[in-house]
mmCIF file of C-alpha atoms in Angstrom:
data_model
loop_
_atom_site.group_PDB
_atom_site.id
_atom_site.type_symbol
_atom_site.label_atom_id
_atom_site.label_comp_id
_atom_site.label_asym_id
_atom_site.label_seq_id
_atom_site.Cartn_x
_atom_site.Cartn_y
_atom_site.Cartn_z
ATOM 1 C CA UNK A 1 0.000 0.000 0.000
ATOM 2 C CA UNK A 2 2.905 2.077 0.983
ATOM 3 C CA UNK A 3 4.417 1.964 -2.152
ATOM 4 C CA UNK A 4 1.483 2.693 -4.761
ATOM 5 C CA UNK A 5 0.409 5.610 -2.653
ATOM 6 C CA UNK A 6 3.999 7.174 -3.369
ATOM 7 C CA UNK A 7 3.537 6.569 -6.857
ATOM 8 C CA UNK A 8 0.378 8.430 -7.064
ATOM 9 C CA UNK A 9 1.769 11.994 -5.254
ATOM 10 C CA UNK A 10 2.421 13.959 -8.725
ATOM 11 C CA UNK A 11 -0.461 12.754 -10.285
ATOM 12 C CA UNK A 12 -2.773 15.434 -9.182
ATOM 13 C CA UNK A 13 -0.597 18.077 -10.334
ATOM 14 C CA UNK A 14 0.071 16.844 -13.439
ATOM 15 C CA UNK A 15 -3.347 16.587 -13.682
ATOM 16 C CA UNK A 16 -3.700 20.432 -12.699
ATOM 17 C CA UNK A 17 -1.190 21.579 -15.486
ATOM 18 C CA UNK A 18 -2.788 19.945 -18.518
ATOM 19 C CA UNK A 19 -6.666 21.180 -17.193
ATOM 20 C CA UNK A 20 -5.130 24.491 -16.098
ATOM 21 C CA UNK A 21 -4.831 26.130 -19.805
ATOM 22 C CA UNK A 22 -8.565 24.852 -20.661
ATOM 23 C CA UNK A 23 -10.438 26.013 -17.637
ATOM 24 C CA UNK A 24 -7.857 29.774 -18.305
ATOM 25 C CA UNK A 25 -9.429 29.670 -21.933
ATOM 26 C CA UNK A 26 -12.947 28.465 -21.184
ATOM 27 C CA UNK A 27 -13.096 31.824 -18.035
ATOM 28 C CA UNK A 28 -11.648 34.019 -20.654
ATOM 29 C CA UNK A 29 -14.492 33.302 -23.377
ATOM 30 C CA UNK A 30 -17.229 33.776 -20.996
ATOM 31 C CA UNK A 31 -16.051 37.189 -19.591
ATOM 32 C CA UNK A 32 -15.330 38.152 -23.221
ATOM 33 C CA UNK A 33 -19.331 36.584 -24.544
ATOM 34 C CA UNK A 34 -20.431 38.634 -21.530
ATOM 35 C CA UNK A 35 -18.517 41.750 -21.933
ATOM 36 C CA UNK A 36 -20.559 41.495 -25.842
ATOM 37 C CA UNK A 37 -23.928 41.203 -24.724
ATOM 38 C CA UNK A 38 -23.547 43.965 -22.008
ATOM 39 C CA UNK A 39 -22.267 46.663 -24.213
ATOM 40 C CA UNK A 40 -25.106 45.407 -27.386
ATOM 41 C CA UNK A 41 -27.481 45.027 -24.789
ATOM 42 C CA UNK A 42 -26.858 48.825 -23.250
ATOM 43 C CA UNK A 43 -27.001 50.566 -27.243
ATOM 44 C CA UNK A 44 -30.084 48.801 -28.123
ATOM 45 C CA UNK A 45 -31.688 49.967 -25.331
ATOM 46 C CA UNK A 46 -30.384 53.550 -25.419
ATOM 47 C CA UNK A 47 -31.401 53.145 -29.222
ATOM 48 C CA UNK A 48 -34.843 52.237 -28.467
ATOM 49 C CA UNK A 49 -34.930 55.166 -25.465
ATOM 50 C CA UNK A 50 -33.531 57.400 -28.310
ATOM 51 C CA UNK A 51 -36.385 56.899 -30.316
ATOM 52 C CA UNK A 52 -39.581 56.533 -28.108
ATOM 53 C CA UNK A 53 -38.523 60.227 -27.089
ATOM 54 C CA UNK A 54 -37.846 60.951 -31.179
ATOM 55 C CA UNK A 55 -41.743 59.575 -31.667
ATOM 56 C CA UNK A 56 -43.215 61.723 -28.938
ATOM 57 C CA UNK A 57 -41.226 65.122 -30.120
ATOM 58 C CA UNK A 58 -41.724 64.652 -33.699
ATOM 59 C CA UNK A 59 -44.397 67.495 -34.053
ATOM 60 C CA UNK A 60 -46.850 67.357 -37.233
ATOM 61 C CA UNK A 61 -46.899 70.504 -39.339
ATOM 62 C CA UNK A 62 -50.353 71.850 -41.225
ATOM 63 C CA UNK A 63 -50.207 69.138 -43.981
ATOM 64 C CA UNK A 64 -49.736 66.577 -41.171
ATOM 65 C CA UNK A 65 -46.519 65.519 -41.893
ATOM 66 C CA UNK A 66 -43.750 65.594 -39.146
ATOM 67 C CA UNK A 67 -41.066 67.640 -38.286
ATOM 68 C CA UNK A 68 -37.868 66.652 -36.963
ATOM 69 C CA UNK A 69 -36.017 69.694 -35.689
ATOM 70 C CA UNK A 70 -32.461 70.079 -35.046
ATOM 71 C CA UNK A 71 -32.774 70.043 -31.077
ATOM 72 C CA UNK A 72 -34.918 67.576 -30.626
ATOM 73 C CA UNK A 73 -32.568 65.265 -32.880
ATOM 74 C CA UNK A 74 -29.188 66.842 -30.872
ATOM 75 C CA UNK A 75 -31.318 65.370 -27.646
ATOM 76 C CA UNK A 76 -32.228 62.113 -29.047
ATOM 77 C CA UNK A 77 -28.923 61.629 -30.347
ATOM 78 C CA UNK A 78 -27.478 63.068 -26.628
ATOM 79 C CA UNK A 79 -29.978 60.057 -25.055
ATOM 80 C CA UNK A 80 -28.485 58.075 -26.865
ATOM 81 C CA UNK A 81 -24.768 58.538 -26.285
ATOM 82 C CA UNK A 82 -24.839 59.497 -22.822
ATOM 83 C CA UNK A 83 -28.567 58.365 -21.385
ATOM 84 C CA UNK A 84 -29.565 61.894 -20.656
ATOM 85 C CA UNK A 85 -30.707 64.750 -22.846
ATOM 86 C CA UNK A 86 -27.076 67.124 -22.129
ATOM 87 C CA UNK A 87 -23.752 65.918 -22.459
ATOM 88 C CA UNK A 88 -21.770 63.761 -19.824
ATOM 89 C CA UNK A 89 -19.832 60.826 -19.573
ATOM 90 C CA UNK A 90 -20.949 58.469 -22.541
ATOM 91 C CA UNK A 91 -22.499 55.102 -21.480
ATOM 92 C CA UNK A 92 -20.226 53.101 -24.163
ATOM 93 C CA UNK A 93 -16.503 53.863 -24.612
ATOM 94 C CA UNK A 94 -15.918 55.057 -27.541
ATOM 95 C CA UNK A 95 -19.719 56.146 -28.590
ATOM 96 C CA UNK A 96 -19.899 59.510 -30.116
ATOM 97 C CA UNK A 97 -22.990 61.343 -31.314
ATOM 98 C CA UNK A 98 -21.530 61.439 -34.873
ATOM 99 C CA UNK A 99 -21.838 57.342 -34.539
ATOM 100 C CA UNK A 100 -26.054 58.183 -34.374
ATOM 101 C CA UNK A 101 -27.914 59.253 -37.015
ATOM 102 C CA UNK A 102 -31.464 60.241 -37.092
ATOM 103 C CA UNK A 103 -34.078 60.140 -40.001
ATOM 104 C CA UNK A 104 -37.610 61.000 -40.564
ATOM 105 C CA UNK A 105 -38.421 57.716 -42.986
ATOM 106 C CA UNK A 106 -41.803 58.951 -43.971
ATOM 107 C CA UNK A 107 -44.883 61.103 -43.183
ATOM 108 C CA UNK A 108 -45.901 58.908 -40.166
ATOM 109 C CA UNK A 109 -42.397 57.114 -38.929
ATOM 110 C CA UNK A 110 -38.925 58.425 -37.596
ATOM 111 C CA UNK A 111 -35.971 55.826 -37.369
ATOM 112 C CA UNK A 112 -32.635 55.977 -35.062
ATOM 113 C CA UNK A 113 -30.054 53.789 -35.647
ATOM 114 C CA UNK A 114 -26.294 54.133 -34.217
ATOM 115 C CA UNK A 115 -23.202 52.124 -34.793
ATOM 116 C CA UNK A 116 -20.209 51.032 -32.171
ATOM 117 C CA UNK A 117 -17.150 49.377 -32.393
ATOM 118 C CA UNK A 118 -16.430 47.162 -29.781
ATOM 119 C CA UNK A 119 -13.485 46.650 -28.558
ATOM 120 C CA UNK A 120 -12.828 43.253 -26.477
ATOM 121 C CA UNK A 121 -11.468 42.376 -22.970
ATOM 122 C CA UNK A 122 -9.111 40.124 -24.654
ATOM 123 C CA UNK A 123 -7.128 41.282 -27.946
ATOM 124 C CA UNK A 124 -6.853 37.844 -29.499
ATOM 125 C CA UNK A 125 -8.277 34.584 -28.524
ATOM 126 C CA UNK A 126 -6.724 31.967 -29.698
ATOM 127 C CA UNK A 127 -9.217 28.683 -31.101
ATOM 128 C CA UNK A 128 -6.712 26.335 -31.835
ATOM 129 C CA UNK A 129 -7.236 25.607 -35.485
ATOM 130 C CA UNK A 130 -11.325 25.181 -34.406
ATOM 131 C CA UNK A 131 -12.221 28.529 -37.202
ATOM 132 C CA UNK A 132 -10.578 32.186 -37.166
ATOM 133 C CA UNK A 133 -9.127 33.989 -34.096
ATOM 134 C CA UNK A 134 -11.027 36.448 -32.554
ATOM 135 C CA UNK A 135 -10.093 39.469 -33.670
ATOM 136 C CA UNK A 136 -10.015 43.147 -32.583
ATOM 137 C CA UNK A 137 -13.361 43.917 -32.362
ATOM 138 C CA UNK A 138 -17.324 43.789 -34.437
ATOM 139 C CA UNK A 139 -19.545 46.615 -35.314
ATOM 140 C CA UNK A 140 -22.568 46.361 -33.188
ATOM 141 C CA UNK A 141 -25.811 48.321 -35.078
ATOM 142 C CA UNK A 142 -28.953 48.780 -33.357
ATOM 143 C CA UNK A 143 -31.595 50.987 -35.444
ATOM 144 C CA UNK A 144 -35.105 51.564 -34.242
ATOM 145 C CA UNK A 145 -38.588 52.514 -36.406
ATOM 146 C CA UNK A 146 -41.236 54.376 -34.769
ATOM 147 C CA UNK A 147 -44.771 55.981 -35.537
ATOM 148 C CA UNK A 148 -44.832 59.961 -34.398
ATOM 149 C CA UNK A 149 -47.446 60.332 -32.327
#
């Protein structure tokens, strides 16, 4: 018993180093899937907040179509970027207002839509022949339509 017992004392740590690297790669995917569907998750909502308060400012002129004047769209586009109608810290890094642009897409409907580069946690992870690397960041768009009330 003595014997086999001794023979068994590296095992665990051998065991340890070849999991290690896996479990490392495996931790840094999540936090990097996570860190993706915050930041999309935070402009499609500032997108959609953007353009609820578009729909309800959007005033109708004498031939009933709508008007979309320059402060209101400054202040959707300031929603937007920085979740309040001045200027502050924005809510992504890296958003700008030039990255939103807002449209009147017919008599009835206005549409927001705003573009962001992410940038990852992790420059480059690596998937071991399994498809491309991941590289240094995707374009998130989030665009909303709404009626003018």
């Amino acid at each position: 018993m003595l014997i086999r017992s001794q023979s068994q004392r590296g095992i665990a740590l051998v065991e340890f180093v070849i999991v290690l690297p896996l479990l490392l790669i495996l931790l840094m995917v999540t936090a990097e899937f996570g860190s993706m569907f915050y930041h999309y998750n935070t402009l499609t909502k500032t997108v959609r907040d953007g353009g609820r308060y578009l729909a309800e400012q959007a005033t109708p002129d004498t031939t009933g179509e709508i008007i979309l004047s320059d402060e209101v769209a400054t202040t959707a586009r300031n929603l937007v970027v920085y979740g309040e109608p001045g200027v502050g810290e924005p809510l992504l890094e890296g958003l700008a207002t030039a990255d939103v642009s807002v449209t009147q897409v017919d008599t009835d409907h206005v549409q927001i839509s705003a573009a962001y580069q992410y940038r990852p946690i992790f420059e480059i992870l690596p998937v071991f022949g399994f498809g491309n690397d991941v590289g240094p960041g995707r374009t998130f768009q989030a665009s909303v339509t709404m009626r003018a009330l």
